[in-house]
Amino acid sequence: MGKVNITDTDLATSARTYRKDLLMVPVHALAKSLQHMTLRTGIRHSEKVGELTGDIEIGPYSETRVDDENVGIITRELKTYLGSVVKKFSPNSVAQTVYGSSITKGESLTNVEIVRLVLAFLAAKIGAGIDRHLFNAVRNASGTKTVDLFDGFDTITAAEVTAGNIATAKGNLYEFSEAITKLNAVDQIVAFCRAADDFLQETKGAKLIISRDIYNAYVDDYKATTGAIVYNDKFLQKSVEGFSNIELVPMYQKKGAPFIQLTTKSNMLVGVDQESDEESLIVEKHAPFVLDFIATMFFGAQFETLDKSRLLVGKLAAPKPVTPPASGGGGQQEGGSESDNQ
């Protein structure tokens, strides 16, 4: 395969030409996660979100009765933070890698298309990093990584639990008394869903966001528990037993997370800009043979509401400690192995 030569002019021109498309690439990298969340665009720094509160009822006709109960708004703030990255790279070396992985397109690839692939490759890496930290990111203005850029959903959850805004008394917190394992996962998850507000239990398209480990424990327990039942003809389960409207959503980002969330797609907000000139993707040359890939973009996450009608948080219990056998051998460990605890 011949060497692909790309000039800095090619790259800079391509970055300008494809700017809008390239800014969308990081968001596209979140596509699988965004199936279960709502994307809000045009948000720079912050946007007020929330819900209307209040009530009104019609009663028997009266010329004097007046309903003077206030209608209010409980607001929350969807913050997006401006992030940046500068990546020094050799365009020819990167192009060779991308070109090799696109061999199905044959030798007809033009320099311009290879340039676009190089830039798209780097932009996609940015998106993959954001996707990886959707739940565990913790905002740290002095940080240098994606995990420092914004507050993820589990970070927000922990802060709201500490503040008392998510609590058992409010009906939006459920505390598990024991760890979820492949021996009890079905009973535990069903009990959790039954503890949800009636409205949330009946909401079409409700989503139970869990780790892959908890999901595996659930399907293992479900198969062991209902294996002989005629209607049980599938190993992989898509919904919670007894709740056909509640989708089981295992997400790799939830591995080791302290919480699970029963909520709706509309309640999990992901904020980006994608519209203003404050976001950019450019390529500059400041040294021989090496170019700078420079990107800036806004990103943030938030729950639209913490109301029990749209959110129930499950605070997971820690696995029981394993008691070592008594000295002298022959003793049985109390509690057994907890390797299956999530």
mmCIF file of C-alpha atoms in Angstrom:
data_model
loop_
_atom_site.group_PDB
_atom_site.id
_atom_site.type_symbol
_atom_site.label_atom_id
_atom_site.label_comp_id
_atom_site.label_asym_id
_atom_site.label_seq_id
_atom_site.Cartn_x
_atom_site.Cartn_y
_atom_site.Cartn_z
ATOM 1 C CA MET A 1 0.000 0.000 0.000
ATOM 2 C CA GLY A 2 1.458 3.328 -1.041
ATOM 3 C CA LYS A 3 2.043 6.125 1.426
ATOM 4 C CA VAL A 4 -0.766 8.623 1.808
ATOM 5 C CA ASN A 5 0.479 12.206 1.886
ATOM 6 C CA ILE A 6 -1.797 14.780 3.456
ATOM 7 C CA THR A 7 -0.944 18.443 3.768
ATOM 8 C CA ASP A 8 -1.945 20.639 6.669
ATOM 9 C CA THR A 9 -3.961 22.677 4.179
ATOM 10 C CA ASP A 10 -6.016 19.601 3.321
ATOM 11 C CA LEU A 11 -6.749 19.012 6.980
ATOM 12 C CA ALA A 12 -7.597 22.598 7.811
ATOM 13 C CA THR A 13 -9.845 22.915 4.770
ATOM 14 C CA SER A 14 -11.571 19.641 5.596
ATOM 15 C CA ALA A 15 -12.140 20.730 9.187
ATOM 16 C CA ARG A 16 -13.831 23.888 7.950
ATOM 17 C CA THR A 17 -15.850 22.060 5.333
ATOM 18 C CA TYR A 18 -17.088 19.361 7.672
ATOM 19 C CA ARG A 19 -17.301 21.437 10.877
ATOM 20 C CA LYS A 20 -21.029 20.860 11.477
ATOM 21 C CA ASP A 21 -20.800 17.154 10.727
ATOM 22 C CA LEU A 22 -17.683 16.714 12.847
ATOM 23 C CA LEU A 23 -19.249 18.447 15.857
ATOM 24 C CA MET A 24 -22.052 15.896 15.637
ATOM 25 C CA VAL A 25 -19.668 12.929 15.647
ATOM 26 C CA PRO A 26 -19.067 12.929 19.441
ATOM 27 C CA VAL A 27 -22.833 12.988 19.993
ATOM 28 C CA HIS A 28 -23.288 10.138 17.519
ATOM 29 C CA ALA A 29 -20.846 8.120 19.618
ATOM 30 C CA LEU A 30 -23.461 8.267 22.390
ATOM 31 C CA ALA A 31 -26.166 6.854 20.127
ATOM 32 C CA LYS A 32 -26.702 3.616 22.047
ATOM 33 C CA SER A 33 -26.984 5.405 25.395
ATOM 34 C CA LEU A 34 -29.221 8.111 23.932
ATOM 35 C CA GLN A 35 -31.807 5.461 23.061
ATOM 36 C CA HIS A 36 -32.704 5.707 26.749
ATOM 37 C CA MET A 37 -32.163 9.450 27.282
ATOM 38 C CA THR A 38 -33.330 12.759 25.843
ATOM 39 C CA LEU A 39 -30.893 14.984 23.973
ATOM 40 C CA ARG A 40 -31.287 18.741 24.417
ATOM 41 C CA THR A 41 -29.393 20.908 21.934
ATOM 42 C CA GLY A 42 -28.608 24.607 21.891
ATOM 43 C CA ILE A 43 -27.633 24.691 25.582
ATOM 44 C CA ARG A 44 -24.608 26.805 26.452
ATOM 45 C CA HIS A 45 -23.757 26.874 30.150
ATOM 46 C CA SER A 46 -27.250 26.240 31.585
ATOM 47 C CA GLU A 47 -30.960 25.893 30.982
ATOM 48 C CA LYS A 48 -33.787 25.814 33.514
ATOM 49 C CA VAL A 49 -35.806 22.599 33.430
ATOM 50 C CA GLY A 50 -38.452 21.221 35.770
ATOM 51 C CA GLU A 51 -42.157 20.691 36.214
ATOM 52 C CA LEU A 52 -45.361 22.576 36.938
ATOM 53 C CA THR A 53 -46.941 22.002 40.342
ATOM 54 C CA GLY A 54 -50.425 22.642 41.626
ATOM 55 C CA ASP A 55 -53.875 21.155 41.155
ATOM 56 C CA ILE A 56 -57.342 22.012 39.971
ATOM 57 C CA GLU A 57 -60.604 20.096 40.223
ATOM 58 C CA ILE A 58 -64.016 20.662 38.784
ATOM 59 C CA GLY A 59 -66.931 20.267 41.173
ATOM 60 C CA PRO A 60 -70.676 20.829 41.259
ATOM 61 C CA TYR A 61 -71.735 24.137 39.758
ATOM 62 C CA SER A 62 -71.211 27.133 42.003
ATOM 63 C CA GLU A 63 -71.205 30.854 41.236
ATOM 64 C CA THR A 64 -69.094 31.657 44.285
ATOM 65 C CA ARG A 65 -66.510 28.923 44.582
ATOM 66 C CA VAL A 66 -62.995 29.986 43.476
ATOM 67 C CA ASP A 67 -59.954 27.740 43.335
ATOM 68 C CA ASP A 68 -57.109 29.985 44.460
ATOM 69 C CA GLU A 69 -54.409 27.309 44.856
ATOM 70 C CA ASN A 70 -51.159 28.525 43.352
ATOM 71 C CA VAL A 71 -49.576 27.001 40.292
ATOM 72 C CA GLY A 72 -45.811 26.858 40.623
ATOM 73 C CA ILE A 73 -42.728 25.545 38.918
ATOM 74 C CA ILE A 74 -40.118 23.338 40.550
ATOM 75 C CA THR A 75 -36.997 24.153 38.588
ATOM 76 C CA ARG A 76 -33.789 22.269 38.084
ATOM 77 C CA GLU A 77 -30.747 23.357 36.130
ATOM 78 C CA LEU A 78 -29.306 21.464 33.214
ATOM 79 C CA LYS A 79 -25.717 22.679 33.181
ATOM 80 C CA THR A 80 -23.429 22.166 30.238
ATOM 81 C CA TYR A 81 -19.739 22.768 30.670
ATOM 82 C CA LEU A 82 -17.330 23.920 27.990
ATOM 83 C CA GLY A 83 -14.642 21.327 27.444
ATOM 84 C CA SER A 84 -11.566 21.465 25.256
ATOM 85 C CA VAL A 85 -8.791 19.273 23.965
ATOM 86 C CA VAL A 86 -5.657 19.784 21.906
ATOM 87 C CA LYS A 87 -4.179 16.712 20.242
ATOM 88 C CA LYS A 88 -0.836 16.785 18.470
ATOM 89 C CA PHE A 89 -0.560 14.199 15.743
ATOM 90 C CA SER A 90 1.162 13.304 12.517
ATOM 91 C CA PRO A 91 -1.525 13.337 9.809
ATOM 92 C CA ASN A 92 0.216 10.748 7.660
ATOM 93 C CA SER A 93 0.628 8.196 10.460
ATOM 94 C CA VAL A 94 -2.969 8.581 11.602
ATOM 95 C CA ALA A 95 -4.226 8.423 8.045
ATOM 96 C CA GLN A 96 -2.432 5.114 7.482
ATOM 97 C CA THR A 97 -4.302 3.594 10.438
ATOM 98 C CA VAL A 98 -7.695 4.843 9.346
ATOM 99 C CA TYR A 99 -7.012 3.941 5.719
ATOM 100 C CA GLY A 100 -6.111 0.392 6.679
ATOM 101 C CA SER A 101 -9.330 -0.050 8.657
ATOM 102 C CA SER A 102 -11.366 1.200 5.693
ATOM 103 C CA ILE A 103 -9.961 -1.289 3.210
ATOM 104 C CA THR A 104 -13.455 -2.235 2.020
ATOM 105 C CA LYS A 105 -13.567 1.069 0.163
ATOM 106 C CA GLY A 106 -10.617 0.064 -1.945
ATOM 107 C CA GLU A 107 -8.024 2.300 -3.557
ATOM 108 C CA SER A 108 -10.617 4.818 -4.703
ATOM 109 C CA LEU A 109 -10.328 6.762 -1.466
ATOM 110 C CA THR A 110 -9.331 10.321 -2.166
ATOM 111 C CA ASN A 111 -7.064 12.394 0.053
ATOM 112 C CA VAL A 112 -10.015 14.555 1.038
ATOM 113 C CA GLU A 113 -12.026 11.561 2.252
ATOM 114 C CA ILE A 114 -9.074 10.171 4.174
ATOM 115 C CA VAL A 115 -8.689 13.560 5.831
ATOM 116 C CA ARG A 116 -12.342 13.480 6.828
ATOM 117 C CA LEU A 117 -11.901 9.993 8.277
ATOM 118 C CA VAL A 118 -8.909 11.137 10.328
ATOM 119 C CA LEU A 119 -10.877 14.005 11.837
ATOM 120 C CA ALA A 120 -13.997 11.861 12.368
ATOM 121 C CA PHE A 121 -11.861 9.220 14.086
ATOM 122 C CA LEU A 122 -10.534 11.741 16.600
ATOM 123 C CA ALA A 123 -13.965 13.308 17.134
ATOM 124 C CA ALA A 124 -15.486 9.868 17.761
ATOM 125 C CA LYS A 125 -12.862 9.201 20.422
ATOM 126 C CA ILE A 126 -14.061 12.319 22.226
ATOM 127 C CA GLY A 127 -17.631 11.026 22.125
ATOM 128 C CA ALA A 128 -16.619 7.570 23.344
ATOM 129 C CA GLY A 129 -14.966 9.142 26.381
ATOM 130 C CA ILE A 130 -18.091 11.121 27.220
ATOM 131 C CA ASP A 131 -20.273 8.036 26.844
ATOM 132 C CA ARG A 132 -17.999 6.053 29.181
ATOM 133 C CA HIS A 133 -18.485 8.576 31.999
ATOM 134 C CA LEU A 134 -22.196 9.398 31.635
ATOM 135 C CA PHE A 135 -22.864 8.161 35.170
ATOM 136 C CA ASN A 136 -19.636 8.489 37.160
ATOM 137 C CA ALA A 137 -18.249 11.826 35.935
ATOM 138 C CA VAL A 138 -17.580 14.362 38.714
ATOM 139 C CA ARG A 139 -17.156 18.013 37.782
ATOM 140 C CA ASN A 140 -13.656 19.232 38.608
ATOM 141 C CA ALA A 141 -12.753 22.509 36.932
ATOM 142 C CA SER A 142 -9.066 21.820 37.575
ATOM 143 C CA GLY A 143 -9.172 18.365 35.973
ATOM 144 C CA THR A 144 -7.834 17.328 32.607
ATOM 145 C CA LYS A 145 -9.982 14.317 31.664
ATOM 146 C CA THR A 146 -13.528 13.715 30.458
ATOM 147 C CA VAL A 147 -14.448 12.314 33.883
ATOM 148 C CA ASP A 148 -13.764 15.840 35.237
ATOM 149 C CA LEU A 149 -15.908 17.724 32.706
ATOM 150 C CA PHE A 150 -19.452 17.347 34.084
ATOM 151 C CA ASP A 151 -21.537 15.649 36.777
ATOM 152 C CA GLY A 152 -22.824 12.241 35.677
ATOM 153 C CA PHE A 153 -26.210 10.796 36.608
ATOM 154 C CA ASP A 154 -24.918 8.764 39.574
ATOM 155 C CA THR A 155 -22.960 11.765 40.850
ATOM 156 C CA ILE A 156 -26.124 13.873 40.659
ATOM 157 C CA THR A 157 -28.066 11.094 42.383
ATOM 158 C CA ALA A 158 -25.570 10.892 45.261
ATOM 159 C CA ALA A 159 -25.672 14.668 45.766
ATOM 160 C CA GLU A 160 -29.477 14.723 45.830
ATOM 161 C CA VAL A 161 -29.592 11.838 48.329
ATOM 162 C CA THR A 162 -27.180 13.723 50.581
ATOM 163 C CA ALA A 163 -29.303 16.873 50.244
ATOM 164 C CA GLY A 164 -32.442 14.943 51.170
ATOM 165 C CA ASN A 165 -34.154 15.604 47.840
ATOM 166 C CA ILE A 166 -34.110 11.905 47.074
ATOM 167 C CA ALA A 167 -35.353 10.102 50.166
ATOM 168 C CA THR A 168 -37.580 7.234 51.253
ATOM 169 C CA ALA A 169 -39.974 9.733 52.830
ATOM 170 C CA LYS A 170 -40.372 11.408 49.441
ATOM 171 C CA GLY A 171 -41.101 8.086 47.757
ATOM 172 C CA ASN A 172 -38.211 8.381 45.299
ATOM 173 C CA LEU A 173 -35.612 6.301 47.182
ATOM 174 C CA TYR A 174 -35.552 2.568 47.880
ATOM 175 C CA GLU A 175 -32.797 1.084 49.992
ATOM 176 C CA PHE A 176 -31.926 -2.542 49.322
ATOM 177 C CA SER A 177 -31.379 -4.535 52.499
ATOM 178 C CA GLU A 178 -29.097 -7.083 50.834
ATOM 179 C CA ALA A 179 -26.905 -7.306 47.788
ATOM 180 C CA ILE A 180 -28.436 -8.448 44.511
ATOM 181 C CA THR A 181 -27.167 -11.885 43.464
ATOM 182 C CA LYS A 182 -28.158 -14.566 40.979
ATOM 183 C CA LEU A 183 -29.998 -16.252 43.842
ATOM 184 C CA ASN A 184 -32.344 -13.352 44.665
ATOM 185 C CA ALA A 185 -32.241 -10.895 41.764
ATOM 186 C CA VAL A 186 -35.795 -11.474 40.510
ATOM 187 C CA ASP A 187 -37.392 -11.042 43.935
ATOM 188 C CA GLN A 188 -35.245 -8.002 44.672
ATOM 189 C CA ILE A 189 -35.919 -6.239 41.371
ATOM 190 C CA VAL A 190 -39.652 -6.997 41.477
ATOM 191 C CA ALA A 191 -39.871 -5.675 45.051
ATOM 192 C CA PHE A 192 -38.051 -2.535 43.950
ATOM 193 C CA CYS A 193 -40.453 -1.907 41.064
ATOM 194 C CA ARG A 194 -43.472 -2.533 43.310
ATOM 195 C CA ALA A 195 -42.147 0.127 45.669
ATOM 196 C CA ALA A 196 -42.359 2.728 42.903
ATOM 197 C CA ASP A 197 -45.146 5.272 42.725
ATOM 198 C CA ASP A 198 -48.268 3.823 41.085
ATOM 199 C CA PHE A 199 -48.008 6.290 38.221
ATOM 200 C CA LEU A 200 -44.408 5.289 37.517
ATOM 201 C CA GLN A 201 -45.293 1.597 37.742
ATOM 202 C CA GLU A 202 -47.851 2.111 34.983
ATOM 203 C CA THR A 203 -45.799 4.473 32.803
ATOM 204 C CA LYS A 204 -45.365 3.125 29.299
ATOM 205 C CA GLY A 205 -41.716 2.924 28.322
ATOM 206 C CA ALA A 206 -40.338 3.168 31.867
ATOM 207 C CA LYS A 207 -36.686 2.153 32.044
ATOM 208 C CA LEU A 208 -34.753 0.368 34.778
ATOM 209 C CA ILE A 209 -31.127 1.450 34.409
ATOM 210 C CA ILE A 210 -28.823 -1.209 35.877
ATOM 211 C CA SER A 211 -25.341 -2.623 35.501
ATOM 212 C CA ARG A 212 -24.597 -5.554 33.222
ATOM 213 C CA ASP A 213 -23.701 -7.598 36.331
ATOM 214 C CA ILE A 214 -27.135 -7.043 37.874
ATOM 215 C CA TYR A 215 -28.813 -7.840 34.573
ATOM 216 C CA ASN A 216 -26.873 -11.096 34.282
ATOM 217 C CA ALA A 217 -27.848 -12.001 37.839
ATOM 218 C CA TYR A 218 -31.485 -11.281 36.980
ATOM 219 C CA VAL A 219 -31.607 -13.494 33.889
ATOM 220 C CA ASP A 220 -29.743 -16.289 35.690
ATOM 221 C CA ASP A 221 -32.186 -16.167 38.601
ATOM 222 C CA TYR A 222 -35.175 -15.846 36.268
ATOM 223 C CA LYS A 223 -34.148 -18.933 34.318
ATOM 224 C CA ALA A 224 -33.518 -20.928 37.491
ATOM 225 C CA THR A 225 -36.822 -19.805 39.018
ATOM 226 C CA THR A 226 -39.159 -20.104 36.019
ATOM 227 C CA GLY A 227 -37.321 -22.586 33.822
ATOM 228 C CA ALA A 228 -40.148 -25.132 33.846
ATOM 229 C CA ILE A 229 -42.916 -22.633 33.056
ATOM 230 C CA VAL A 230 -44.328 -23.038 29.548
ATOM 231 C CA TYR A 231 -44.228 -19.336 28.621
ATOM 232 C CA ASN A 232 -40.591 -19.009 29.605
ATOM 233 C CA ASP A 233 -38.983 -19.678 26.239
ATOM 234 C CA LYS A 234 -36.305 -16.972 26.309
ATOM 235 C CA PHE A 235 -33.142 -16.683 28.361
ATOM 236 C CA LEU A 236 -32.593 -12.964 27.827
ATOM 237 C CA GLN A 237 -35.228 -10.844 29.531
ATOM 238 C CA LYS A 238 -36.266 -7.461 28.207
ATOM 239 C CA SER A 239 -38.710 -6.449 30.933
ATOM 240 C CA VAL A 240 -39.233 -6.941 34.646
ATOM 241 C CA GLU A 241 -41.396 -9.886 35.664
ATOM 242 C CA GLY A 242 -44.948 -8.609 36.146
ATOM 243 C CA PHE A 243 -44.100 -5.234 34.555
ATOM 244 C CA SER A 244 -44.166 -5.560 30.777
ATOM 245 C CA ASN A 245 -43.892 -1.759 30.522
ATOM 246 C CA ILE A 246 -40.605 -1.554 32.478
ATOM 247 C CA GLU A 247 -37.629 -2.205 30.227
ATOM 248 C CA LEU A 248 -34.483 -3.710 31.696
ATOM 249 C CA VAL A 249 -31.624 -1.490 30.469
ATOM 250 C CA PRO A 250 -28.157 -2.864 31.281
ATOM 251 C CA MET A 251 -25.447 -0.277 30.675
ATOM 252 C CA TYR A 252 -21.716 -0.891 30.820
ATOM 253 C CA GLN A 253 -21.237 2.528 32.434
ATOM 254 C CA LYS A 254 -23.102 1.303 35.542
ATOM 255 C CA LYS A 255 -20.518 -1.316 36.515
ATOM 256 C CA GLY A 256 -19.835 -0.974 40.239
ATOM 257 C CA ALA A 257 -22.346 1.888 40.567
ATOM 258 C CA PRO A 258 -23.986 2.431 43.985
ATOM 259 C CA PHE A 259 -27.424 3.132 42.491
ATOM 260 C CA ILE A 260 -29.950 1.874 39.986
ATOM 261 C CA GLN A 261 -32.632 4.154 38.548
ATOM 262 C CA LEU A 262 -36.210 3.469 37.497
ATOM 263 C CA THR A 263 -37.207 6.427 35.355
ATOM 264 C CA THR A 264 -38.227 7.533 31.862
ATOM 265 C CA LYS A 265 -36.363 8.552 28.744
ATOM 266 C CA SER A 266 -37.773 12.066 28.990
ATOM 267 C CA ASN A 267 -36.437 12.462 32.536
ATOM 268 C CA MET A 268 -32.785 11.721 31.731
ATOM 269 C CA LEU A 269 -31.487 14.808 29.967
ATOM 270 C CA VAL A 270 -28.245 15.118 28.042
ATOM 271 C CA GLY A 271 -27.330 18.683 27.149
ATOM 272 C CA VAL A 272 -25.141 19.815 24.263
ATOM 273 C CA ASP A 273 -24.757 22.940 22.149
ATOM 274 C CA GLN A 274 -24.138 21.990 18.490
ATOM 275 C CA GLU A 275 -25.429 25.389 17.337
ATOM 276 C CA SER A 276 -23.187 28.258 18.430
ATOM 277 C CA ASP A 277 -19.772 29.468 17.339
ATOM 278 C CA GLU A 278 -18.456 28.798 20.845
ATOM 279 C CA GLU A 279 -18.015 25.181 19.775
ATOM 280 C CA SER A 280 -15.316 24.525 17.235
ATOM 281 C CA LEU A 281 -13.180 21.902 15.620
ATOM 282 C CA ILE A 282 -10.071 23.184 13.890
ATOM 283 C CA VAL A 283 -6.680 21.982 12.754
ATOM 284 C CA GLU A 284 -3.580 24.160 13.054
ATOM 285 C CA LYS A 285 0.111 23.737 12.258
ATOM 286 C CA HIS A 286 2.730 24.992 14.694
ATOM 287 C CA ALA A 287 5.594 22.550 14.061
ATOM 288 C CA PRO A 288 7.034 20.635 11.090
ATOM 289 C CA PHE A 289 5.241 17.338 10.319
ATOM 290 C CA VAL A 290 2.937 17.718 13.344
ATOM 291 C CA LEU A 291 -0.545 19.238 13.446
ATOM 292 C CA ASP A 292 -2.829 20.275 16.318
ATOM 293 C CA PHE A 293 -6.380 18.941 16.444
ATOM 294 C CA ILE A 294 -8.298 21.473 18.571
ATOM 295 C CA ALA A 295 -11.849 20.854 19.747
ATOM 296 C CA THR A 296 -14.212 22.695 22.085
ATOM 297 C CA MET A 297 -17.754 21.576 22.958
ATOM 298 C CA PHE A 298 -20.398 21.823 25.681
ATOM 299 C CA PHE A 299 -21.753 18.829 27.569
ATOM 300 C CA GLY A 300 -23.828 18.105 30.674
ATOM 301 C CA ALA A 301 -26.473 15.809 32.187
ATOM 302 C CA GLN A 302 -29.420 16.203 34.554
ATOM 303 C CA PHE A 303 -32.706 14.686 35.729
ATOM 304 C CA GLU A 304 -35.611 16.851 34.640
ATOM 305 C CA THR A 305 -37.432 16.071 37.872
ATOM 306 C CA LEU A 306 -36.885 14.062 41.049
ATOM 307 C CA ASP A 307 -40.601 13.582 41.616
ATOM 308 C CA LYS A 308 -41.588 10.029 42.565
ATOM 309 C CA SER A 309 -43.939 9.864 39.594
ATOM 310 C CA ARG A 310 -40.919 9.842 37.267
ATOM 311 C CA LEU A 311 -37.997 8.584 39.336
ATOM 312 C CA LEU A 312 -37.229 5.872 41.863
ATOM 313 C CA VAL A 313 -33.613 5.449 42.903
ATOM 314 C CA GLY A 314 -32.409 2.155 44.299
ATOM 315 C CA LYS A 315 -29.517 2.419 46.733
ATOM 316 C CA LEU A 316 -27.675 -0.870 46.482
ATOM 317 C CA ALA A 317 -26.537 -2.814 49.529
ATOM 318 C CA ALA A 318 -22.897 -3.763 49.891
ATOM 319 C CA PRO A 319 -22.023 -7.467 49.638
ATOM 320 C CA LYS A 320 -21.640 -9.245 52.944
ATOM 321 C CA PRO A 321 -18.018 -9.726 53.981
ATOM 322 C CA VAL A 322 -16.675 -13.245 53.681
ATOM 323 C CA THR A 323 -15.661 -14.714 57.014
ATOM 324 C CA PRO A 324 -12.395 -16.659 56.755
ATOM 325 C CA PRO A 325 -12.432 -20.284 57.981
ATOM 326 C CA ALA A 326 -11.391 -20.920 61.560
ATOM 327 C CA SER A 327 -7.773 -21.850 62.075
ATOM 328 C CA GLY A 328 -7.176 -25.570 62.007
ATOM 329 C CA GLY A 329 -9.162 -26.121 58.808
ATOM 330 C CA GLY A 330 -12.444 -27.805 58.226
ATOM 331 C CA GLY A 331 -14.493 -24.753 59.089
ATOM 332 C CA GLN A 332 -17.133 -23.512 56.692
ATOM 333 C CA GLN A 333 -17.162 -19.874 55.646
ATOM 334 C CA GLU A 334 -20.234 -18.049 56.833
ATOM 335 C CA GLY A 335 -22.233 -16.504 54.020
ATOM 336 C CA GLY A 336 -20.311 -18.421 51.354
ATOM 337 C CA SER A 337 -18.739 -16.780 48.351
ATOM 338 C CA GLU A 338 -20.013 -13.355 47.416
ATOM 339 C CA SER A 339 -18.423 -13.366 43.988
ATOM 340 C CA ASP A 340 -21.876 -13.152 42.448
ATOM 341 C CA ASN A 341 -22.893 -10.089 44.438
ATOM 342 C CA GLN A 342 -23.189 -6.969 42.416
#
